[in-house]
Amino acid sequence: MQRVKVKELLHWSSKSLANSSSPDIDVWVLLKHALRVDDAWLISNGQTLIKDQDEMRFRELIDSRKRGIPVAYLTNSRQFWSKDLYIDSRVLVPRPETEILVEAVLRCARRFQSPAILELGTGSGAIAIALSSELPDATVTATDISQDALAVAGINLEKHECTSVNLKKADWFSGLESGRFDLICSNPPYVASGDPHLKTPELQHEPESALIAGKDGLDAVRQIVSAASGYLHPRGWLILEHAYDQVMPIQAMMANARFVDIHSEKDLMGHDRVSLGRRPEWPDHAQGRRKPGNADTPIPG
Ligand code: GLN
């Protein structure tokens, strides 16, 4: 086999990944992985000839990528909140937009001392690890219904020495102590079962239970919003990521469940991506009997 240069291999492979939305980045990351080198090496070694076994390893990765397997599953790694997480097909690949959820939770957390945080459906543990790294005084309970996901989250907690995160197997709130949390957050499954987007090759390799939530994609959110008040301290916040077109039904669900201060945060595309609501201070409010002098602020806008 005639040996090829790094630069040539990058060029050819990128062309062969025409179906990917980011072929240049994909080949760059996969070649670094196959050669076990870093960015600096790849930048300065364009003319270096590649060893046959390295080229074979790289071509296998490119073939898998052509079948739609996400790069994170091929390299077993993904950056989230500047942390290198271990990722495999047992969990959803962390998305950049989920950092908006983390930012929203951090803003709410400022109002509490040593906040007790619950993250529902943690998957790889990305959100819980980001939160505990920013909030050293917080205690974070991170749940998942999938034992497989909890195994991946456990690997990541150990990797990042996150001792303030407790993992728990739970179907949303089942088995959790009521009225215990200052903040409840989640990036639940929110894709509708018939969404054509599910046909994209990457999504077909990710766990269905982390993506799909019934006919309208809102089954998980409905369960979370309807029960969340019971697990929050008065004035605690519920913070949820959702699809770009789900803000109206989710804000309505929160209002129905008597949350106040309901508002949403936008992603970089300008779509509402994260919605927040606060449990009112007075339980009376939940029964529609507002106390005089109640300090709850009205719903903005
Ligand atoms: N953002 C993901 C997607 O649309 C879905 C993640 C989720 O359901 N929580 O691909």
PDB file of C-alpha atoms and ligand atoms in Angstrom:
ATOM      1  CA  MET A   1       0.000   0.000   0.000  1.00  0.00           C
ATOM      2  CA  GLN A   2       1.407   3.364  -0.993  1.00  0.00           C
ATOM      3  CA  ARG A   3       1.689   5.614   2.029  1.00  0.00           C
ATOM      4  CA  VAL A   4      -0.204   8.907   2.008  1.00  0.00           C
ATOM      5  CA  LYS A   5       0.440  12.243   3.627  1.00  0.00           C
ATOM      6  CA  VAL A   6      -1.638  13.587   6.518  1.00  0.00           C
ATOM      7  CA  LYS A   7      -2.813  16.530   4.411  1.00  0.00           C
ATOM      8  CA  GLU A   8      -4.002  14.308   1.544  1.00  0.00           C
ATOM      9  CA  LEU A   9      -5.844  11.957   3.824  1.00  0.00           C
ATOM     10  CA  LEU A  10      -7.656  14.845   5.496  1.00  0.00           C
ATOM     11  CA  HIS A  11      -8.660  16.244   2.129  1.00  0.00           C
ATOM     12  CA  TRP A  12      -9.947  12.977   0.600  1.00  0.00           C
ATOM     13  CA  SER A  13     -11.792  11.855   3.702  1.00  0.00           C
ATOM     14  CA  SER A  14     -13.523  15.161   4.153  1.00  0.00           C
ATOM     15  CA  LYS A  15     -14.890  14.868   0.606  1.00  0.00           C
ATOM     16  CA  SER A  16     -16.132  11.349   1.306  1.00  0.00           C
ATOM     17  CA  LEU A  17     -18.161  12.583   4.304  1.00  0.00           C
ATOM     18  CA  ALA A  18     -20.349  14.808   2.174  1.00  0.00           C
ATOM     19  CA  ASN A  19     -23.441  13.682   4.147  1.00  0.00           C
ATOM     20  CA  SER A  20     -22.128  15.052   7.415  1.00  0.00           C
ATOM     21  CA  SER A  21     -22.960  18.626   8.399  1.00  0.00           C
ATOM     22  CA  SER A  22     -19.363  19.131   9.559  1.00  0.00           C
ATOM     23  CA  PRO A  23     -17.079  16.919   7.390  1.00  0.00           C
ATOM     24  CA  ASP A  24     -13.876  18.926   7.986  1.00  0.00           C
ATOM     25  CA  ILE A  25     -14.206  18.861  11.762  1.00  0.00           C
ATOM     26  CA  ASP A  26     -15.238  15.199  11.734  1.00  0.00           C
ATOM     27  CA  VAL A  27     -12.137  14.059   9.798  1.00  0.00           C
ATOM     28  CA  TRP A  28      -9.869  16.261  11.883  1.00  0.00           C
ATOM     29  CA  VAL A  29     -11.156  14.785  15.152  1.00  0.00           C
ATOM     30  CA  LEU A  30     -11.158  11.215  13.826  1.00  0.00           C
ATOM     31  CA  LEU A  31      -7.603  11.479  12.442  1.00  0.00           C
ATOM     32  CA  LYS A  32      -6.351  12.876  15.754  1.00  0.00           C
ATOM     33  CA  HIS A  33      -8.019   9.913  17.442  1.00  0.00           C
ATOM     34  CA  ALA A  34      -6.634   7.301  15.004  1.00  0.00           C
ATOM     35  CA  LEU A  35      -3.068   8.689  15.205  1.00  0.00           C
ATOM     36  CA  ARG A  36      -3.349   9.447  18.946  1.00  0.00           C
ATOM     37  CA  VAL A  37      -2.002  12.964  18.391  1.00  0.00           C
ATOM     38  CA  ASP A  38      -3.153  16.472  19.329  1.00  0.00           C
ATOM     39  CA  ASP A  39      -4.144  19.548  17.293  1.00  0.00           C
ATOM     40  CA  ALA A  40      -0.635  21.003  17.347  1.00  0.00           C
ATOM     41  CA  TRP A  41       0.835  17.808  15.874  1.00  0.00           C
ATOM     42  CA  LEU A  42      -1.766  17.639  13.108  1.00  0.00           C
ATOM     43  CA  ILE A  43      -1.289  21.308  12.200  1.00  0.00           C
ATOM     44  CA  SER A  44       2.459  20.973  11.828  1.00  0.00           C
ATOM     45  CA  ASN A  45       2.603  17.512  10.198  1.00  0.00           C
ATOM     46  CA  GLY A  46       0.642  17.947   6.963  1.00  0.00           C
ATOM     47  CA  GLN A  47       3.491  16.445   4.928  1.00  0.00           C
ATOM     48  CA  THR A  48       4.126  13.467   7.235  1.00  0.00           C
ATOM     49  CA  LEU A  49       3.493  10.033   5.738  1.00  0.00           C
ATOM     50  CA  ILE A  50       0.981   7.939   7.655  1.00  0.00           C
ATOM     51  CA  LYS A  51       1.785   4.381   8.772  1.00  0.00           C
ATOM     52  CA  ASP A  52      -0.346   1.675   7.156  1.00  0.00           C
ATOM     53  CA  GLN A  53      -1.943   0.496  10.390  1.00  0.00           C
ATOM     54  CA  ASP A  54      -2.858   4.059  11.386  1.00  0.00           C
ATOM     55  CA  GLU A  55      -4.405   4.663   7.978  1.00  0.00           C
ATOM     56  CA  MET A  56      -6.432   1.458   8.283  1.00  0.00           C
ATOM     57  CA  ARG A  57      -7.677   2.441  11.719  1.00  0.00           C
ATOM     58  CA  PHE A  58      -8.647   5.865  10.385  1.00  0.00           C
ATOM     59  CA  ARG A  59     -10.453   4.434   7.337  1.00  0.00           C
ATOM     60  CA  GLU A  60     -12.526   2.178   9.604  1.00  0.00           C
ATOM     61  CA  LEU A  61     -13.543   5.236  11.622  1.00  0.00           C
ATOM     62  CA  ILE A  62     -14.502   7.091   8.446  1.00  0.00           C
ATOM     63  CA  ASP A  63     -16.606   4.115   7.300  1.00  0.00           C
ATOM     64  CA  SER A  64     -18.450   4.106  10.630  1.00  0.00           C
ATOM     65  CA  ARG A  65     -18.972   7.850  10.388  1.00  0.00           C
ATOM     66  CA  LYS A  66     -20.430   7.379   6.877  1.00  0.00           C
ATOM     67  CA  ARG A  67     -22.996   5.026   8.445  1.00  0.00           C
ATOM     68  CA  GLY A  68     -24.030   7.943  10.662  1.00  0.00           C
ATOM     69  CA  ILE A  69     -22.389   6.907  13.925  1.00  0.00           C
ATOM     70  CA  PRO A  70     -21.776  10.137  15.871  1.00  0.00           C
ATOM     71  CA  VAL A  71     -18.120  11.182  16.188  1.00  0.00           C
ATOM     72  CA  ALA A  72     -18.493  11.206  20.001  1.00  0.00           C
ATOM     73  CA  TYR A  73     -19.313   7.468  19.964  1.00  0.00           C
ATOM     74  CA  LEU A  74     -16.295   6.729  17.740  1.00  0.00           C
ATOM     75  CA  THR A  75     -13.836   8.648  19.905  1.00  0.00           C
ATOM     76  CA  ASN A  76     -15.667   7.953  23.196  1.00  0.00           C
ATOM     77  CA  SER A  77     -15.391  11.589  24.058  1.00  0.00           C
ATOM     78  CA  ARG A  78     -17.168  14.933  23.840  1.00  0.00           C
ATOM     79  CA  GLN A  79     -16.483  18.359  25.289  1.00  0.00           C
ATOM     80  CA  PHE A  80     -19.252  19.908  27.351  1.00  0.00           C
ATOM     81  CA  TRP A  81     -18.756  22.989  29.517  1.00  0.00           C
ATOM     82  CA  SER A  82     -14.999  22.658  28.742  1.00  0.00           C
ATOM     83  CA  LYS A  83     -14.926  19.181  30.229  1.00  0.00           C
ATOM     84  CA  ASP A  84     -13.917  16.098  28.340  1.00  0.00           C
ATOM     85  CA  LEU A  85     -16.670  13.557  28.962  1.00  0.00           C
ATOM     86  CA  TYR A  86     -16.616   9.817  28.282  1.00  0.00           C
ATOM     87  CA  ILE A  87     -19.456   9.116  25.845  1.00  0.00           C
ATOM     88  CA  ASP A  88     -20.770   5.933  24.242  1.00  0.00           C
ATOM     89  CA  SER A  89     -23.987   4.759  22.608  1.00  0.00           C
ATOM     90  CA  ARG A  90     -25.672   4.176  25.987  1.00  0.00           C
ATOM     91  CA  VAL A  91     -26.253   7.939  26.304  1.00  0.00           C
ATOM     92  CA  LEU A  92     -27.313  10.943  24.224  1.00  0.00           C
ATOM     93  CA  VAL A  93     -24.371  12.948  22.876  1.00  0.00           C
ATOM     94  CA  PRO A  94     -24.314  16.227  24.866  1.00  0.00           C
ATOM     95  CA  ARG A  95     -25.376  19.158  22.644  1.00  0.00           C
ATOM     96  CA  PRO A  96     -23.925  22.673  22.786  1.00  0.00           C
ATOM     97  CA  GLU A  97     -27.395  24.204  23.313  1.00  0.00           C
ATOM     98  CA  THR A  98     -27.665  22.361  26.628  1.00  0.00           C
ATOM     99  CA  GLU A  99     -25.057  24.786  27.971  1.00  0.00           C
ATOM    100  CA  ILE A 100     -27.897  27.361  27.896  1.00  0.00           C
ATOM    101  CA  LEU A 101     -29.747  25.188  30.412  1.00  0.00           C
ATOM    102  CA  VAL A 102     -26.621  25.085  32.611  1.00  0.00           C
ATOM    103  CA  GLU A 103     -26.310  28.894  32.429  1.00  0.00           C
ATOM    104  CA  ALA A 104     -29.974  29.324  33.387  1.00  0.00           C
ATOM    105  CA  VAL A 105     -29.606  26.976  36.369  1.00  0.00           C
ATOM    106  CA  LEU A 106     -26.482  28.851  37.511  1.00  0.00           C
ATOM    107  CA  ARG A 107     -28.339  32.163  37.383  1.00  0.00           C
ATOM    108  CA  CYS A 108     -31.144  30.745  39.566  1.00  0.00           C
ATOM    109  CA  ALA A 109     -28.627  29.100  41.912  1.00  0.00           C
ATOM    110  CA  ARG A 110     -27.188  32.492  42.886  1.00  0.00           C
ATOM    111  CA  ARG A 111     -30.318  33.101  44.978  1.00  0.00           C
ATOM    112  CA  PHE A 112     -29.611  30.127  47.247  1.00  0.00           C
ATOM    113  CA  GLN A 113     -26.915  29.200  49.722  1.00  0.00           C
ATOM    114  CA  SER A 114     -25.668  25.641  49.219  1.00  0.00           C
ATOM    115  CA  PRO A 115     -28.522  24.852  46.818  1.00  0.00           C
ATOM    116  CA  ALA A 116     -29.986  21.352  46.657  1.00  0.00           C
ATOM    117  CA  ILE A 117     -30.266  20.599  42.943  1.00  0.00           C
ATOM    118  CA  LEU A 118     -32.088  17.743  41.240  1.00  0.00           C
ATOM    119  CA  GLU A 119     -31.266  16.857  37.648  1.00  0.00           C
ATOM    120  CA  LEU A 120     -33.750  14.480  36.031  1.00  0.00           C
ATOM    121  CA  GLY A 121     -32.550  12.186  33.224  1.00  0.00           C
ATOM    122  CA  THR A 122     -28.844  12.878  33.522  1.00  0.00           C
ATOM    123  CA  GLY A 123     -27.572  10.583  30.728  1.00  0.00           C
ATOM    124  CA  SER A 124     -23.799  11.084  30.572  1.00  0.00           C
ATOM    125  CA  GLY A 125     -23.913  13.302  33.669  1.00  0.00           C
ATOM    126  CA  ALA A 126     -22.892  16.341  31.583  1.00  0.00           C
ATOM    127  CA  ILE A 127     -25.269  18.838  33.249  1.00  0.00           C
ATOM    128  CA  ALA A 128     -24.714  17.607  36.804  1.00  0.00           C
ATOM    129  CA  ILE A 129     -20.926  17.713  36.373  1.00  0.00           C
ATOM    130  CA  ALA A 130     -21.009  21.224  34.875  1.00  0.00           C
ATOM    131  CA  LEU A 131     -23.215  22.441  37.744  1.00  0.00           C
ATOM    132  CA  SER A 132     -21.166  20.871  40.504  1.00  0.00           C
ATOM    133  CA  SER A 133     -17.947  22.283  39.020  1.00  0.00           C
ATOM    134  CA  GLU A 134     -19.420  25.812  39.140  1.00  0.00           C
ATOM    135  CA  LEU A 135     -21.219  25.438  42.467  1.00  0.00           C
ATOM    136  CA  PRO A 136     -18.872  23.793  44.951  1.00  0.00           C
ATOM    137  CA  ASP A 137     -21.394  24.300  47.799  1.00  0.00           C
ATOM    138  CA  ALA A 138     -24.287  22.671  45.968  1.00  0.00           C
ATOM    139  CA  THR A 139     -25.441  19.103  46.392  1.00  0.00           C
ATOM    140  CA  VAL A 140     -26.632  17.593  43.140  1.00  0.00           C
ATOM    141  CA  THR A 141     -28.883  14.550  42.835  1.00  0.00           C
ATOM    142  CA  ALA A 142     -28.802  13.222  39.275  1.00  0.00           C
ATOM    143  CA  THR A 143     -31.286  10.561  38.203  1.00  0.00           C
ATOM    144  CA  ASP A 144     -31.856   8.354  35.207  1.00  0.00           C
ATOM    145  CA  ILE A 145     -34.223   5.479  34.533  1.00  0.00           C
ATOM    146  CA  SER A 146     -31.516   3.732  32.518  1.00  0.00           C
ATOM    147  CA  GLN A 147     -28.950   1.694  34.433  1.00  0.00           C
ATOM    148  CA  ASP A 148     -26.747   1.903  31.319  1.00  0.00           C
ATOM    149  CA  ALA A 149     -26.828   5.703  31.400  1.00  0.00           C
ATOM    150  CA  LEU A 150     -26.034   5.699  35.116  1.00  0.00           C
ATOM    151  CA  ALA A 151     -22.970   3.556  34.395  1.00  0.00           C
ATOM    152  CA  VAL A 152     -21.705   6.183  31.920  1.00  0.00           C
ATOM    153  CA  ALA A 153     -22.516   9.024  34.329  1.00  0.00           C
ATOM    154  CA  GLY A 154     -20.584   7.139  37.033  1.00  0.00           C
ATOM    155  CA  ILE A 155     -17.515   6.940  34.772  1.00  0.00           C
ATOM    156  CA  ASN A 156     -17.717  10.695  34.216  1.00  0.00           C
ATOM    157  CA  LEU A 157     -18.209  11.543  37.885  1.00  0.00           C
ATOM    158  CA  GLU A 158     -15.121   9.551  38.720  1.00  0.00           C
ATOM    159  CA  LYS A 159     -13.147  11.056  35.846  1.00  0.00           C
ATOM    160  CA  HIS A 160     -13.946  14.573  37.038  1.00  0.00           C
ATOM    161  CA  GLU A 161     -13.776  13.745  40.755  1.00  0.00           C
ATOM    162  CA  CYS A 162     -17.306  15.004  41.345  1.00  0.00           C
ATOM    163  CA  THR A 163     -18.026  13.917  44.875  1.00  0.00           C
ATOM    164  CA  SER A 164     -20.983  16.268  45.400  1.00  0.00           C
ATOM    165  CA  VAL A 165     -23.147  14.508  42.789  1.00  0.00           C
ATOM    166  CA  ASN A 166     -25.307  11.563  43.883  1.00  0.00           C
ATOM    167  CA  LEU A 167     -26.595   9.267  41.177  1.00  0.00           C
ATOM    168  CA  LYS A 168     -29.960   7.599  41.622  1.00  0.00           C
ATOM    169  CA  LYS A 169     -31.983   5.225  39.447  1.00  0.00           C
ATOM    170  CA  ALA A 170     -35.441   6.752  39.153  1.00  0.00           C
ATOM    171  CA  ASP A 171     -38.367   7.110  36.778  1.00  0.00           C
ATOM    172  CA  TRP A 172     -38.646  10.917  36.961  1.00  0.00           C
ATOM    173  CA  PHE A 173     -39.642  11.641  40.598  1.00  0.00           C
ATOM    174  CA  SER A 174     -40.312   8.082  41.752  1.00  0.00           C
ATOM    175  CA  GLY A 175     -38.598   7.311  45.047  1.00  0.00           C
ATOM    176  CA  LEU A 176     -37.354  10.881  45.584  1.00  0.00           C
ATOM    177  CA  GLU A 177     -38.012  12.787  48.784  1.00  0.00           C
ATOM    178  CA  SER A 178     -40.692  15.454  48.380  1.00  0.00           C
ATOM    179  CA  GLY A 179     -40.135  19.165  49.089  1.00  0.00           C
ATOM    180  CA  ARG A 180     -36.382  18.845  49.231  1.00  0.00           C
ATOM    181  CA  PHE A 181     -34.917  20.737  46.286  1.00  0.00           C
ATOM    182  CA  ASP A 182     -34.153  24.394  45.533  1.00  0.00           C
ATOM    183  CA  LEU A 183     -33.708  23.785  41.827  1.00  0.00           C
ATOM    184  CA  ILE A 184     -34.974  21.037  39.535  1.00  0.00           C
ATOM    185  CA  CYS A 185     -33.596  20.918  36.010  1.00  0.00           C
ATOM    186  CA  SER A 186     -33.779  18.560  33.075  1.00  0.00           C
ATOM    187  CA  ASN A 187     -33.014  18.078  29.426  1.00  0.00           C
ATOM    188  CA  PRO A 188     -35.751  15.464  29.000  1.00  0.00           C
ATOM    189  CA  PRO A 189     -36.608  13.606  25.796  1.00  0.00           C
ATOM    190  CA  TYR A 190     -38.704  16.041  23.764  1.00  0.00           C
ATOM    191  CA  VAL A 191     -38.783  14.842  20.155  1.00  0.00           C
ATOM    192  CA  ALA A 192     -42.219  13.836  18.772  1.00  0.00           C
ATOM    193  CA  SER A 193     -42.393  10.162  17.740  1.00  0.00           C
ATOM    194  CA  GLY A 194     -43.264  11.034  14.128  1.00  0.00           C
ATOM    195  CA  ASP A 195     -40.686  13.833  13.728  1.00  0.00           C
ATOM    196  CA  PRO A 196     -38.911  13.423  10.359  1.00  0.00           C
ATOM    197  CA  HIS A 197     -35.758  14.733  12.064  1.00  0.00           C
ATOM    198  CA  LEU A 198     -35.497  11.270  13.700  1.00  0.00           C
ATOM    199  CA  LYS A 199     -34.492   9.864  10.302  1.00  0.00           C
ATOM    200  CA  THR A 200     -31.167  11.715  10.398  1.00  0.00           C
ATOM    201  CA  PRO A 201     -28.483   9.033  10.727  1.00  0.00           C
ATOM    202  CA  GLU A 202     -26.965  10.374  13.967  1.00  0.00           C
ATOM    203  CA  LEU A 203     -30.256  10.288  15.840  1.00  0.00           C
ATOM    204  CA  GLN A 204     -30.826   6.695  14.755  1.00  0.00           C
ATOM    205  CA  HIS A 205     -27.741   5.679  16.717  1.00  0.00           C
ATOM    206  CA  GLU A 206     -28.742   7.464  19.918  1.00  0.00           C
ATOM    207  CA  PRO A 207     -30.945   5.920  22.648  1.00  0.00           C
ATOM    208  CA  GLU A 208     -34.604   6.381  21.726  1.00  0.00           C
ATOM    209  CA  SER A 209     -35.607   6.788  25.356  1.00  0.00           C
ATOM    210  CA  ALA A 210     -33.395   9.887  25.609  1.00  0.00           C
ATOM    211  CA  LEU A 211     -34.940  11.486  22.522  1.00  0.00           C
ATOM    212  CA  ILE A 212     -38.567  10.536  21.964  1.00  0.00           C
ATOM    213  CA  ALA A 213     -41.431  11.532  24.272  1.00  0.00           C
ATOM    214  CA  GLY A 214     -44.762  10.482  22.774  1.00  0.00           C
ATOM    215  CA  LYS A 215     -46.791  11.818  19.862  1.00  0.00           C
ATOM    216  CA  ASP A 216     -46.182  15.502  20.547  1.00  0.00           C
ATOM    217  CA  GLY A 217     -42.786  15.144  22.238  1.00  0.00           C
ATOM    218  CA  LEU A 218     -44.214  16.526  25.464  1.00  0.00           C
ATOM    219  CA  ASP A 219     -44.969  13.364  27.468  1.00  0.00           C
ATOM    220  CA  ALA A 220     -41.882  13.681  29.670  1.00  0.00           C
ATOM    221  CA  VAL A 221     -42.322  17.434  30.189  1.00  0.00           C
ATOM    222  CA  ARG A 222     -45.977  16.886  31.195  1.00  0.00           C
ATOM    223  CA  GLN A 223     -44.929  14.391  33.868  1.00  0.00           C
ATOM    224  CA  ILE A 224     -42.149  16.613  35.157  1.00  0.00           C
ATOM    225  CA  VAL A 225     -44.111  19.883  35.255  1.00  0.00           C
ATOM    226  CA  SER A 226     -47.179  18.352  36.890  1.00  0.00           C
ATOM    227  CA  ALA A 227     -45.194  16.798  39.756  1.00  0.00           C
ATOM    228  CA  ALA A 228     -42.259  19.216  40.193  1.00  0.00           C
ATOM    229  CA  SER A 229     -43.922  21.572  42.718  1.00  0.00           C
ATOM    230  CA  GLY A 230     -44.176  18.741  45.219  1.00  0.00           C
ATOM    231  CA  TYR A 231     -40.408  18.271  45.177  1.00  0.00           C
ATOM    232  CA  LEU A 232     -39.413  21.939  45.323  1.00  0.00           C
ATOM    233  CA  HIS A 233     -38.951  24.172  48.319  1.00  0.00           C
ATOM    234  CA  PRO A 234     -41.165  27.268  48.231  1.00  0.00           C
ATOM    235  CA  ARG A 235     -39.469  29.753  45.847  1.00  0.00           C
ATOM    236  CA  GLY A 236     -37.540  26.910  44.183  1.00  0.00           C
ATOM    237  CA  TRP A 237     -37.133  26.888  40.410  1.00  0.00           C
ATOM    238  CA  LEU A 238     -37.971  24.397  37.672  1.00  0.00           C
ATOM    239  CA  ILE A 239     -35.724  24.782  34.603  1.00  0.00           C
ATOM    240  CA  LEU A 240     -36.311  22.747  31.433  1.00  0.00           C
ATOM    241  CA  GLU A 241     -34.690  22.481  28.015  1.00  0.00           C
ATOM    242  CA  HIS A 242     -37.092  21.937  25.124  1.00  0.00           C
ATOM    243  CA  ALA A 243     -37.408  22.069  21.348  1.00  0.00           C
ATOM    244  CA  TYR A 244     -37.435  25.438  19.568  1.00  0.00           C
ATOM    245  CA  ASP A 245     -41.198  25.217  18.945  1.00  0.00           C
ATOM    246  CA  GLN A 246     -42.384  23.981  22.356  1.00  0.00           C
ATOM    247  CA  VAL A 247     -42.193  27.182  24.390  1.00  0.00           C
ATOM    248  CA  MET A 248     -45.945  27.982  24.265  1.00  0.00           C
ATOM    249  CA  PRO A 249     -47.269  24.613  25.507  1.00  0.00           C
ATOM    250  CA  ILE A 250     -44.540  24.372  28.140  1.00  0.00           C
ATOM    251  CA  GLN A 251     -45.153  27.848  29.538  1.00  0.00           C
ATOM    252  CA  ALA A 252     -48.882  27.039  29.589  1.00  0.00           C
ATOM    253  CA  MET A 253     -48.220  23.794  31.494  1.00  0.00           C
ATOM    254  CA  MET A 254     -46.108  25.693  34.018  1.00  0.00           C
ATOM    255  CA  ALA A 255     -48.838  28.305  34.493  1.00  0.00           C
ATOM    256  CA  ASN A 256     -51.398  25.526  34.965  1.00  0.00           C
ATOM    257  CA  ALA A 257     -49.211  23.955  37.615  1.00  0.00           C
ATOM    258  CA  ARG A 258     -49.237  27.375  39.403  1.00  0.00           C
ATOM    259  CA  PHE A 259     -45.626  28.282  38.698  1.00  0.00           C
ATOM    260  CA  VAL A 260     -44.841  32.012  38.673  1.00  0.00           C
ATOM    261  CA  ASP A 261     -42.123  34.196  37.100  1.00  0.00           C
ATOM    262  CA  ILE A 262     -42.383  31.965  34.025  1.00  0.00           C
ATOM    263  CA  HIS A 263     -39.983  32.965  31.273  1.00  0.00           C
ATOM    264  CA  SER A 264     -37.702  31.459  28.622  1.00  0.00           C
ATOM    265  CA  GLU A 265     -34.119  31.781  27.418  1.00  0.00           C
ATOM    266  CA  LYS A 266     -33.094  31.845  23.760  1.00  0.00           C
ATOM    267  CA  ASP A 267     -30.449  29.790  21.945  1.00  0.00           C
ATOM    268  CA  LEU A 268     -27.928  31.275  19.523  1.00  0.00           C
ATOM    269  CA  MET A 269     -30.458  30.965  16.693  1.00  0.00           C
ATOM    270  CA  GLY A 270     -32.879  33.182  18.635  1.00  0.00           C
ATOM    271  CA  HIS A 271     -35.262  30.331  19.526  1.00  0.00           C
ATOM    272  CA  ASP A 272     -36.681  29.926  23.022  1.00  0.00           C
ATOM    273  CA  ARG A 273     -34.840  26.818  24.241  1.00  0.00           C
ATOM    274  CA  VAL A 274     -35.074  26.758  28.013  1.00  0.00           C
ATOM    275  CA  SER A 275     -38.126  27.620  30.123  1.00  0.00           C
ATOM    276  CA  LEU A 276     -38.155  28.467  33.797  1.00  0.00           C
ATOM    277  CA  GLY A 277     -40.811  28.777  36.475  1.00  0.00           C
ATOM    278  CA  ARG A 278     -40.722  29.406  40.214  1.00  0.00           C
ATOM    279  CA  ARG A 279     -42.788  27.676  42.859  1.00  0.00           C
ATOM    280  CA  PRO A 280     -44.675  30.385  44.741  1.00  0.00           C
ATOM    281  CA  GLU A 281     -43.788  31.024  48.336  1.00  0.00           C
ATOM    282  CA  TRP A 282     -47.267  30.428  49.712  1.00  0.00           C
ATOM    283  CA  PRO A 283     -48.892  27.031  49.286  1.00  0.00           C
ATOM    284  CA  ASP A 284     -52.246  28.871  49.341  1.00  0.00           C
ATOM    285  CA  HIS A 285     -51.357  30.294  45.983  1.00  0.00           C
ATOM    286  CA  ALA A 286     -51.321  26.754  44.580  1.00  0.00           C
ATOM    287  CA  GLN A 287     -54.994  26.474  45.513  1.00  0.00           C
ATOM    288  CA  GLY A 288     -55.830  29.796  43.919  1.00  0.00           C
ATOM    289  CA  ARG A 289     -56.142  31.677  47.244  1.00  0.00           C
ATOM    290  CA  ARG A 290     -53.500  34.369  46.993  1.00  0.00           C
ATOM    291  CA  LYS A 291     -52.338  35.736  50.349  1.00  0.00           C
ATOM    292  CA  PRO A 292     -52.502  39.494  50.779  1.00  0.00           C
ATOM    293  CA  GLY A 293     -49.046  41.054  50.676  1.00  0.00           C
ATOM    294  CA  ASN A 294     -47.623  38.016  48.875  1.00  0.00           C
ATOM    295  CA  ALA A 295     -44.150  38.884  47.598  1.00  0.00           C
ATOM    296  CA  ASP A 296     -44.463  36.831  44.401  1.00  0.00           C
ATOM    297  CA  THR A 297     -43.523  38.880  41.395  1.00  0.00           C
ATOM    298  CA  PRO A 298     -45.823  38.731  38.361  1.00  0.00           C
ATOM    299  CA  ILE A 299     -45.111  36.732  35.245  1.00  0.00           C
ATOM    300  CA  PRO A 300     -42.963  38.911  32.977  1.00  0.00           C
ATOM    301  CA  GLY A 301     -44.269  39.957  29.562  1.00  0.00           C
TER     302      GLY A 301
HETATM  303  N1  GLN B   1     -31.709  18.344  20.932  1.00  0.00           N
HETATM  304  C1  GLN B   1     -31.885  16.977  20.552  1.00  0.00           C
HETATM  305  C2  GLN B   1     -32.205  16.882  19.081  1.00  0.00           C
HETATM  306  O1  GLN B   1     -33.117  17.495  18.613  1.00  0.00           O
HETATM  307  C3  GLN B   1     -32.979  16.295  21.348  1.00  0.00           C
HETATM  308  C4  GLN B   1     -32.561  16.151  22.758  1.00  0.00           C
HETATM  309  C5  GLN B   1     -33.681  15.743  23.630  1.00  0.00           C
HETATM  310  O2  GLN B   1     -34.683  15.178  23.222  1.00  0.00           O
HETATM  311  N2  GLN B   1     -33.502  16.040  24.842  1.00  0.00           N
HETATM  312  O3  GLN B   1     -31.518  16.215  18.379  1.00  0.00           O
END
